[in-house]
mmCIF file of C-alpha atoms in Angstrom:
data_model
loop_
_atom_site.group_PDB
_atom_site.id
_atom_site.type_symbol
_atom_site.label_atom_id
_atom_site.label_comp_id
_atom_site.label_asym_id
_atom_site.label_seq_id
_atom_site.Cartn_x
_atom_site.Cartn_y
_atom_site.Cartn_z
ATOM 1 C CA UNK A 1 89.495 60.236 134.291
ATOM 2 C CA UNK A 2 87.878 57.670 132.034
ATOM 3 C CA UNK A 3 84.550 59.543 132.188
ATOM 4 C CA UNK A 4 86.194 62.856 131.181
ATOM 5 C CA UNK A 5 88.012 61.153 128.293
ATOM 6 C CA UNK A 6 84.731 59.618 127.093
ATOM 7 C CA UNK A 7 82.966 63.011 127.178
ATOM 8 C CA UNK A 8 85.800 64.676 125.275
ATOM 9 C CA UNK A 9 85.717 61.978 122.594
ATOM 10 C CA UNK A 10 81.952 62.388 122.125
ATOM 11 C CA UNK A 11 82.349 66.154 121.852
ATOM 12 C CA UNK A 12 85.012 65.881 119.158
ATOM 13 C CA UNK A 13 83.181 63.233 117.126
ATOM 14 C CA UNK A 14 81.230 65.683 114.876
ATOM 15 C CA UNK A 15 84.460 67.459 113.940
ATOM 16 C CA UNK A 16 86.329 64.239 113.262
ATOM 17 C CA UNK A 17 83.571 62.951 110.974
ATOM 18 C CA UNK A 18 82.754 66.218 109.190
ATOM 19 C CA UNK A 19 84.307 65.044 105.923
ATOM 20 C CA UNK A 20 82.328 61.799 105.770
ATOM 21 C CA UNK A 21 78.717 62.806 106.463
ATOM 22 C CA UNK A 22 75.700 61.651 104.498
ATOM 23 C CA UNK A 23 73.461 64.376 103.069
ATOM 24 C CA UNK A 24 70.379 62.574 104.352
ATOM 25 C CA UNK A 25 71.642 62.771 107.933
ATOM 26 C CA UNK A 26 71.167 66.520 108.251
ATOM 27 C CA UNK A 27 67.582 67.234 109.224
ATOM 28 C CA UNK A 28 65.989 70.141 107.347
ATOM 29 C CA UNK A 29 68.484 70.092 104.497
ATOM 30 C CA UNK A 30 67.664 69.539 100.829
ATOM 31 C CA UNK A 31 69.295 66.509 99.248
ATOM 32 C CA UNK A 32 69.948 68.467 96.057
ATOM 33 C CA UNK A 33 68.296 70.364 93.234
ATOM 34 C CA UNK A 34 69.523 68.505 90.156
ATOM 35 C CA UNK A 35 70.734 70.352 87.032
ATOM 36 C CA UNK A 36 70.905 74.128 86.785
ATOM 37 C CA UNK A 37 67.750 76.136 86.111
ATOM 38 C CA UNK A 38 69.102 77.373 82.765
ATOM 39 C CA UNK A 39 67.402 77.550 79.368
ATOM 40 C CA UNK A 40 69.050 77.877 75.960
ATOM 41 C CA UNK A 41 69.948 81.455 75.036
ATOM 42 C CA UNK A 42 70.190 80.888 71.261
ATOM 43 C CA UNK A 43 67.791 83.215 69.358
ATOM 44 C CA UNK A 44 65.737 80.485 67.692
ATOM 45 C CA UNK A 45 65.858 77.903 70.484
ATOM 46 C CA UNK A 46 64.892 80.418 73.166
ATOM 47 C CA UNK A 47 61.959 81.706 71.099
ATOM 48 C CA UNK A 48 60.037 78.406 71.369
ATOM 49 C CA UNK A 49 59.713 75.155 73.266
ATOM 50 C CA UNK A 50 63.016 74.522 75.012
ATOM 51 C CA UNK A 51 64.257 71.290 76.617
ATOM 52 C CA UNK A 52 66.765 71.347 79.454
ATOM 53 C CA UNK A 53 68.563 68.829 81.662
ATOM 54 C CA UNK A 54 66.432 67.401 84.474
ATOM 55 C CA UNK A 55 66.838 65.149 87.498
ATOM 56 C CA UNK A 56 65.268 61.774 86.685
ATOM 57 C CA UNK A 57 65.456 60.632 90.313
ATOM 58 C CA UNK A 58 63.469 63.188 92.328
ATOM 59 C CA UNK A 59 59.748 62.401 92.562
ATOM 60 C CA UNK A 60 59.350 63.409 96.212
ATOM 61 C CA UNK A 61 59.921 67.166 96.579
ATOM 62 C CA UNK A 62 57.765 70.081 95.484
ATOM 63 C CA UNK A 63 59.722 73.126 94.345
ATOM 64 C CA UNK A 64 59.234 76.819 93.658
ATOM 65 C CA UNK A 65 61.776 78.507 91.395
ATOM 66 C CA UNK A 66 62.578 81.932 89.998
ATOM 67 C CA UNK A 67 65.321 82.564 87.467
ATOM 68 C CA UNK A 68 66.543 85.698 85.678
ATOM 69 C CA UNK A 69 68.882 85.660 82.657
ATOM 70 C CA UNK A 70 70.686 88.393 80.750
ATOM 71 C CA UNK A 71 72.208 87.545 77.359
ATOM 72 C CA UNK A 72 74.149 89.331 74.647
ATOM 73 C CA UNK A 73 73.331 88.000 71.173
ATOM 74 C CA UNK A 74 75.825 88.511 68.347
ATOM 75 C CA UNK A 75 75.503 86.477 65.158
ATOM 76 C CA UNK A 76 76.487 87.542 61.660
ATOM 77 C CA UNK A 77 76.627 85.816 58.279
ATOM 78 C CA UNK A 78 75.943 86.607 54.620
ATOM 79 C CA UNK A 79 72.228 85.981 55.213
ATOM 80 C CA UNK A 80 71.576 87.822 58.479
ATOM 81 C CA UNK A 81 72.811 89.976 61.353
ATOM 82 C CA UNK A 82 71.585 89.567 64.935
ATOM 83 C CA UNK A 83 72.903 92.059 67.480
ATOM 84 C CA UNK A 84 70.809 92.685 70.587
ATOM 85 C CA UNK A 85 70.268 91.943 74.269
ATOM 86 C CA UNK A 86 67.632 89.546 75.534
ATOM 87 C CA UNK A 87 66.501 89.068 79.115
ATOM 88 C CA UNK A 88 64.377 86.265 80.597
ATOM 89 C CA UNK A 89 62.273 86.011 83.730
ATOM 90 C CA UNK A 90 61.490 82.343 84.326
ATOM 91 C CA UNK A 91 59.198 81.345 87.202
ATOM 92 C CA UNK A 92 57.483 78.068 88.022
ATOM 93 C CA UNK A 93 56.376 75.343 90.366
ATOM 94 C CA UNK A 94 56.830 71.575 90.267
ATOM 95 C CA UNK A 95 55.189 68.917 92.414
ATOM 96 C CA UNK A 96 54.887 65.123 92.599
ATOM 97 C CA UNK A 97 51.508 63.665 91.657
ATOM 98 C CA UNK A 98 52.452 60.248 92.990
ATOM 99 C CA UNK A 99 55.666 58.256 93.540
ATOM 100 C CA UNK A 100 56.374 57.911 89.798
ATOM 101 C CA UNK A 101 54.739 60.974 88.219
ATOM 102 C CA UNK A 102 55.398 64.695 88.643
ATOM 103 C CA UNK A 103 54.232 67.921 86.982
ATOM 104 C CA UNK A 104 55.729 71.349 86.418
ATOM 105 C CA UNK A 105 54.053 74.585 85.351
ATOM 106 C CA UNK A 106 56.248 77.536 84.357
ATOM 107 C CA UNK A 107 56.008 80.965 82.753
ATOM 108 C CA UNK A 108 58.735 82.756 80.753
ATOM 109 C CA UNK A 109 58.745 86.464 79.961
ATOM 110 C CA UNK A 110 61.400 87.519 77.421
ATOM 111 C CA UNK A 111 62.167 91.121 76.572
ATOM 112 C CA UNK A 112 64.816 93.262 74.876
ATOM 113 C CA UNK A 113 66.496 95.699 77.277
ATOM 114 C CA UNK A 114 69.979 97.109 77.619
ATOM 115 C CA UNK A 115 71.895 94.899 80.058
ATOM 116 C CA UNK A 116 75.288 96.392 79.062
ATOM 117 C CA UNK A 117 76.966 93.043 78.390
ATOM 118 C CA UNK A 118 78.813 94.028 75.200
ATOM 119 C CA UNK A 119 81.823 95.537 76.999
ATOM 120 C CA UNK A 120 82.012 92.581 79.390
ATOM 121 C CA UNK A 121 81.776 90.117 76.491
ATOM 122 C CA UNK A 122 84.574 91.823 74.552
ATOM 123 C CA UNK A 123 86.807 91.920 77.649
ATOM 124 C CA UNK A 124 86.107 88.257 78.435
ATOM 125 C CA UNK A 125 86.909 87.153 74.871
ATOM 126 C CA UNK A 126 90.142 89.158 74.956
ATOM 127 C CA UNK A 127 91.093 87.580 78.286
ATOM 128 C CA UNK A 128 90.719 84.000 77.030
ATOM 129 C CA UNK A 129 92.077 84.741 73.546
ATOM 130 C CA UNK A 130 88.795 84.154 71.707
ATOM 131 C CA UNK A 131 87.998 85.952 68.457
ATOM 132 C CA UNK A 132 85.516 88.830 68.675
ATOM 133 C CA UNK A 133 83.943 87.607 65.422
ATOM 134 C CA UNK A 134 83.357 91.159 64.160
ATOM 135 C CA UNK A 135 81.701 92.490 67.313
ATOM 136 C CA UNK A 136 84.355 95.180 67.797
ATOM 137 C CA UNK A 137 83.518 96.658 64.363
ATOM 138 C CA UNK A 138 80.021 97.877 65.359
ATOM 139 C CA UNK A 139 78.625 100.075 68.113
ATOM 140 C CA UNK A 140 77.854 98.560 71.499
ATOM 141 C CA UNK A 141 74.327 98.214 72.877
ATOM 142 C CA UNK A 142 72.509 97.867 69.544
ATOM 143 C CA UNK A 143 69.096 96.301 68.969
ATOM 144 C CA UNK A 144 69.382 95.221 65.377
ATOM 145 C CA UNK A 145 68.046 92.308 63.322
ATOM 146 C CA UNK A 146 68.469 92.099 59.564
ATOM 147 C CA UNK A 147 67.883 89.379 56.959
ATOM 148 C CA UNK A 148 66.740 89.209 53.336
ATOM 149 C CA UNK A 149 63.070 89.336 54.353
ATOM 150 C CA UNK A 150 63.102 91.262 57.628
ATOM 151 C CA UNK A 151 64.822 94.267 59.227
ATOM 152 C CA UNK A 152 64.306 95.836 62.642
ATOM 153 C CA UNK A 153 66.824 98.493 63.626
ATOM 154 C CA UNK A 154 65.494 99.558 67.030
ATOM 155 C CA UNK A 155 63.397 97.318 69.248
ATOM 156 C CA UNK A 156 64.769 98.174 72.676
ATOM 157 C CA UNK A 157 62.236 97.531 75.470
ATOM 158 C CA UNK A 158 60.036 95.404 73.197
ATOM 159 C CA UNK A 159 58.612 92.074 74.402
ATOM 160 C CA UNK A 160 60.175 89.053 72.684
ATOM 161 C CA UNK A 161 57.968 86.327 74.152
ATOM 162 C CA UNK A 162 55.345 85.499 76.763
ATOM 163 C CA UNK A 163 54.969 81.745 77.155
ATOM 164 C CA UNK A 164 53.591 79.018 79.422
ATOM 165 C CA UNK A 165 54.905 75.463 79.689
ATOM 166 C CA UNK A 166 53.291 72.392 81.229
ATOM 167 C CA UNK A 167 55.732 69.529 81.805
ATOM 168 C CA UNK A 168 54.824 65.986 82.915
ATOM 169 C CA UNK A 169 57.455 63.377 83.804
ATOM 170 C CA UNK A 170 57.044 59.624 84.352
ATOM 171 C CA UNK A 171 59.651 57.553 86.209
ATOM 172 C CA UNK A 172 60.655 54.479 84.184
ATOM 173 C CA UNK A 173 63.453 52.960 86.283
ATOM 174 C CA UNK A 174 65.063 53.750 89.615
ATOM 175 C CA UNK A 175 67.599 52.180 91.971
ATOM 176 C CA UNK A 176 70.311 53.489 94.296
ATOM 177 C CA UNK A 177 72.628 54.523 91.445
ATOM 178 C CA UNK A 178 70.599 55.044 88.272
ATOM 179 C CA UNK A 179 67.282 56.619 87.298
ATOM 180 C CA UNK A 180 65.495 56.922 83.963
ATOM 181 C CA UNK A 181 62.400 58.995 83.181
ATOM 182 C CA UNK A 182 60.297 60.169 80.241
ATOM 183 C CA UNK A 183 58.968 63.718 80.076
ATOM 184 C CA UNK A 184 56.639 65.669 77.817
ATOM 185 C CA UNK A 185 56.158 69.429 77.412
ATOM 186 C CA UNK A 186 53.237 71.464 76.108
ATOM 187 C CA UNK A 187 54.298 75.023 75.219
ATOM 188 C CA UNK A 188 52.079 78.011 74.428
ATOM 189 C CA UNK A 189 53.355 81.466 73.474
ATOM 190 C CA UNK A 190 50.897 84.355 73.108
ATOM 191 C CA UNK A 191 52.106 87.807 72.100
ATOM 192 C CA UNK A 192 49.184 89.681 70.501
ATOM 193 C CA UNK A 193 50.998 92.844 69.389
ATOM 194 C CA UNK A 194 54.372 94.434 68.737
ATOM 195 C CA UNK A 195 57.191 93.639 66.281
ATOM 196 C CA UNK A 196 57.468 90.073 67.624
ATOM 197 C CA UNK A 197 53.730 89.348 67.570
ATOM 198 C CA UNK A 198 53.226 85.603 67.659
ATOM 199 C CA UNK A 199 50.939 82.776 68.748
ATOM 200 C CA UNK A 200 52.480 79.310 68.910
ATOM 201 C CA UNK A 201 51.544 75.916 70.324
ATOM 202 C CA UNK A 202 54.544 73.554 70.453
ATOM 203 C CA UNK A 203 55.509 70.236 72.043
ATOM 204 C CA UNK A 204 58.574 68.311 73.214
ATOM 205 C CA UNK A 205 59.372 64.777 74.367
ATOM 206 C CA UNK A 206 62.530 63.968 76.304
ATOM 207 C CA UNK A 207 64.302 61.025 77.929
ATOM 208 C CA UNK A 208 66.192 61.813 81.141
ATOM 209 C CA UNK A 209 68.951 59.868 82.927
ATOM 210 C CA UNK A 210 70.518 60.508 86.328
ATOM 211 C CA UNK A 211 73.542 58.570 87.611
ATOM 212 C CA UNK A 212 74.853 58.860 91.167
ATOM 213 C CA UNK A 213 78.496 57.846 91.622
ATOM 214 C CA UNK A 214 79.512 57.943 95.258
ATOM 215 C CA UNK A 215 78.398 60.686 97.595
ATOM 216 C CA UNK A 216 79.718 63.690 95.701
ATOM 217 C CA UNK A 217 79.283 62.996 91.973
ATOM 218 C CA UNK A 218 76.132 63.057 89.850
ATOM 219 C CA UNK A 219 75.723 62.835 86.072
ATOM 220 C CA UNK A 220 72.664 64.007 84.134
ATOM 221 C CA UNK A 221 71.824 63.209 80.522
ATOM 222 C CA UNK A 222 68.978 64.241 78.227
ATOM 223 C CA UNK A 223 67.817 63.469 74.694
ATOM 224 C CA UNK A 224 64.770 65.183 73.205
ATOM 225 C CA UNK A 225 62.699 65.830 70.119
ATOM 226 C CA UNK A 226 60.750 69.079 69.674
ATOM 227 C CA UNK A 227 57.873 70.020 67.397
ATOM 228 C CA UNK A 228 57.652 73.729 66.609
ATOM 229 C CA UNK A 229 55.343 76.174 64.858
ATOM 230 C CA UNK A 230 56.930 77.420 61.576
ATOM 231 C CA UNK A 231 57.702 81.136 61.055
ATOM 232 C CA UNK A 232 57.774 81.938 64.774
ATOM 233 C CA UNK A 233 60.784 84.287 64.909
ATOM 234 C CA UNK A 234 61.142 87.464 62.826
ATOM 235 C CA UNK A 235 59.890 85.876 59.612
ATOM 236 C CA UNK A 236 62.443 83.045 59.723
ATOM 237 C CA UNK A 237 61.042 79.758 58.452
ATOM 238 C CA UNK A 238 61.684 77.044 61.062
ATOM 239 C CA UNK A 239 61.990 73.283 60.919
ATOM 240 C CA UNK A 240 58.991 71.560 62.426
ATOM 241 C CA UNK A 241 61.073 68.855 64.121
ATOM 242 C CA UNK A 242 64.430 69.058 65.898
ATOM 243 C CA UNK A 243 66.548 66.624 67.918
ATOM 244 C CA UNK A 244 68.526 67.856 70.929
ATOM 245 C CA UNK A 245 70.728 66.428 73.669
ATOM 246 C CA UNK A 246 72.772 67.325 76.698
ATOM 247 C CA UNK A 247 74.982 66.071 79.501
ATOM 248 C CA UNK A 248 75.760 67.555 82.901
ATOM 249 C CA UNK A 249 77.982 66.855 85.883
ATOM 250 C CA UNK A 250 77.569 67.977 89.500
ATOM 251 C CA UNK A 251 80.290 67.873 92.128
ATOM 252 C CA UNK A 252 78.915 68.541 95.616
ATOM 253 C CA UNK A 253 81.717 68.275 98.170
ATOM 254 C CA UNK A 254 79.671 69.611 101.084
ATOM 255 C CA UNK A 255 76.159 70.504 102.170
ATOM 256 C CA UNK A 256 76.499 74.127 101.185
ATOM 257 C CA UNK A 257 78.361 74.039 97.903
ATOM 258 C CA UNK A 258 77.833 72.415 94.514
ATOM 259 C CA UNK A 259 79.697 72.997 91.251
ATOM 260 C CA UNK A 260 78.101 72.120 87.929
ATOM 261 C CA UNK A 261 79.113 71.788 84.289
ATOM 262 C CA UNK A 262 76.588 71.305 81.485
ATOM 263 C CA UNK A 263 76.857 70.887 77.728
ATOM 264 C CA UNK A 264 73.800 71.071 75.482
ATOM 265 C CA UNK A 265 73.546 70.560 71.740
ATOM 266 C CA UNK A 266 70.463 71.794 69.899
ATOM 267 C CA UNK A 267 69.705 71.061 66.266
ATOM 268 C CA UNK A 268 69.736 74.151 64.061
ATOM 269 C CA UNK A 269 66.106 75.209 63.679
ATOM 270 C CA UNK A 270 66.169 77.463 60.603
ATOM 271 C CA UNK A 271 65.197 75.814 57.319
ATOM 272 C CA UNK A 272 67.871 77.243 55.020
ATOM 273 C CA UNK A 273 69.683 80.195 56.594
ATOM 274 C CA UNK A 274 73.418 79.432 56.793
ATOM 275 C CA UNK A 275 74.603 79.167 60.412
ATOM 276 C CA UNK A 276 71.109 79.229 61.921
ATOM 277 C CA UNK A 277 70.588 75.843 60.272
ATOM 278 C CA UNK A 278 73.682 74.460 62.025
ATOM 279 C CA UNK A 279 73.725 72.926 65.534
ATOM 280 C CA UNK A 280 73.900 75.187 68.583
ATOM 281 C CA UNK A 281 76.495 74.183 71.195
ATOM 282 C CA UNK A 282 76.292 75.777 74.637
ATOM 283 C CA UNK A 283 78.381 75.105 77.725
ATOM 284 C CA UNK A 284 77.301 76.254 81.184
ATOM 285 C CA UNK A 285 79.396 76.643 84.324
ATOM 286 C CA UNK A 286 77.446 77.024 87.536
ATOM 287 C CA UNK A 287 77.739 77.299 91.296
ATOM 288 C CA UNK A 288 74.957 76.487 93.757
ATOM 289 C CA UNK A 289 74.805 77.606 97.388
ATOM 290 C CA UNK A 290 72.476 75.509 99.555
ATOM 291 C CA UNK A 291 70.895 76.799 102.750
ATOM 292 C CA UNK A 292 68.222 74.697 104.397
ATOM 293 C CA UNK A 293 65.552 73.814 101.863
ATOM 294 C CA UNK A 294 66.589 76.645 99.527
ATOM 295 C CA UNK A 295 69.396 77.294 97.076
ATOM 296 C CA UNK A 296 70.819 80.152 95.004
ATOM 297 C CA UNK A 297 72.473 79.436 91.650
ATOM 298 C CA UNK A 298 74.885 81.493 89.571
ATOM 299 C CA UNK A 299 75.596 80.335 86.017
ATOM 300 C CA UNK A 300 77.333 81.571 82.884
ATOM 301 C CA UNK A 301 76.426 80.248 79.422
ATOM 302 C CA UNK A 302 78.942 80.431 76.571
ATOM 303 C CA UNK A 303 78.393 79.596 72.911
ATOM 304 C CA UNK A 304 81.099 77.384 71.335
ATOM 305 C CA UNK A 305 82.030 75.842 67.962
ATOM 306 C CA UNK A 306 79.641 77.896 65.798
ATOM 307 C CA UNK A 307 79.797 81.525 66.910
ATOM 308 C CA UNK A 308 76.986 82.806 64.671
ATOM 309 C CA UNK A 309 73.863 81.076 65.967
ATOM 310 C CA UNK A 310 73.649 81.702 69.733
ATOM 311 C CA UNK A 311 74.250 84.291 72.429
ATOM 312 C CA UNK A 312 77.885 85.293 72.929
ATOM 313 C CA UNK A 313 77.418 85.062 76.665
ATOM 314 C CA UNK A 314 74.553 84.829 79.156
ATOM 315 C CA UNK A 315 74.416 85.203 82.932
ATOM 316 C CA UNK A 316 71.744 83.546 85.076
ATOM 317 C CA UNK A 317 70.753 84.006 88.701
ATOM 318 C CA UNK A 318 68.207 81.559 90.173
ATOM 319 C CA UNK A 319 66.467 81.015 93.496
ATOM 320 C CA UNK A 320 64.958 77.615 94.272
ATOM 321 C CA UNK A 321 63.006 76.414 97.299
ATOM 322 C CA UNK A 322 61.826 72.929 98.203
ATOM 323 C CA UNK A 323 58.534 72.483 100.024
#
């Protein structure tokens, strides 16, 4: 009888302890992927070097990633009108060079194509009681940019950008709960023809913080400065230097599921064009499904505070795999 009772207890042990496992105890599972693989969707910020939240604590894993974004841009003021769709394909690879240094190489292809988000955006704003900000007064599915010095009334299927980024990150401090790192980005965009023809070489420097609070909670923070090439978007004169920041939170209650919230604030990059000179504020809600060494992310980006300098809404789907 005692032997049977002992065997039954051993058999039930995994079920009894399911709520108190350690992520590291499951062989073949990834310990996490850090912040969401999401870039800014604001017209000016997305057209050049772009800093995002990063995990300052992971200098062990190599990773392949592929991300696709669809955004609906609506911004209108006395100085300009921006009404179009932009889509991003973002692919890259990161790897550790040693225990305190890692590198990432990525490529972003941006293009204007009809992703039919206008109707969804209007319905979503109605549902949450947000103002349409004039969107309902114009036709859906337009590709229209107009300012004092530039007008383009039909650029559907045109390429908006083709850029490479090299990112290097150095670990500065690390213990069981807190990590701090310093990262630098070299950005090169080359688009030799078309209405958005451009060649730009830009740089960014960012400080990253990761805090781990218990088994389920992680906080990410980022502060950065970017140096951009002037006149790199539709004739708009840009500031050479901009300061940006962001904070994110991840709640991961189990191996499979993680829920993330991110807020990023980017300095307005236009020199003297009303709302485009004002800060961009974007919030992102995301869900990550883990399976083995891979993960799939779904995220939605919403512009807040100033409604005339970023995308109304953007949807992102990402696949990430650790090696």
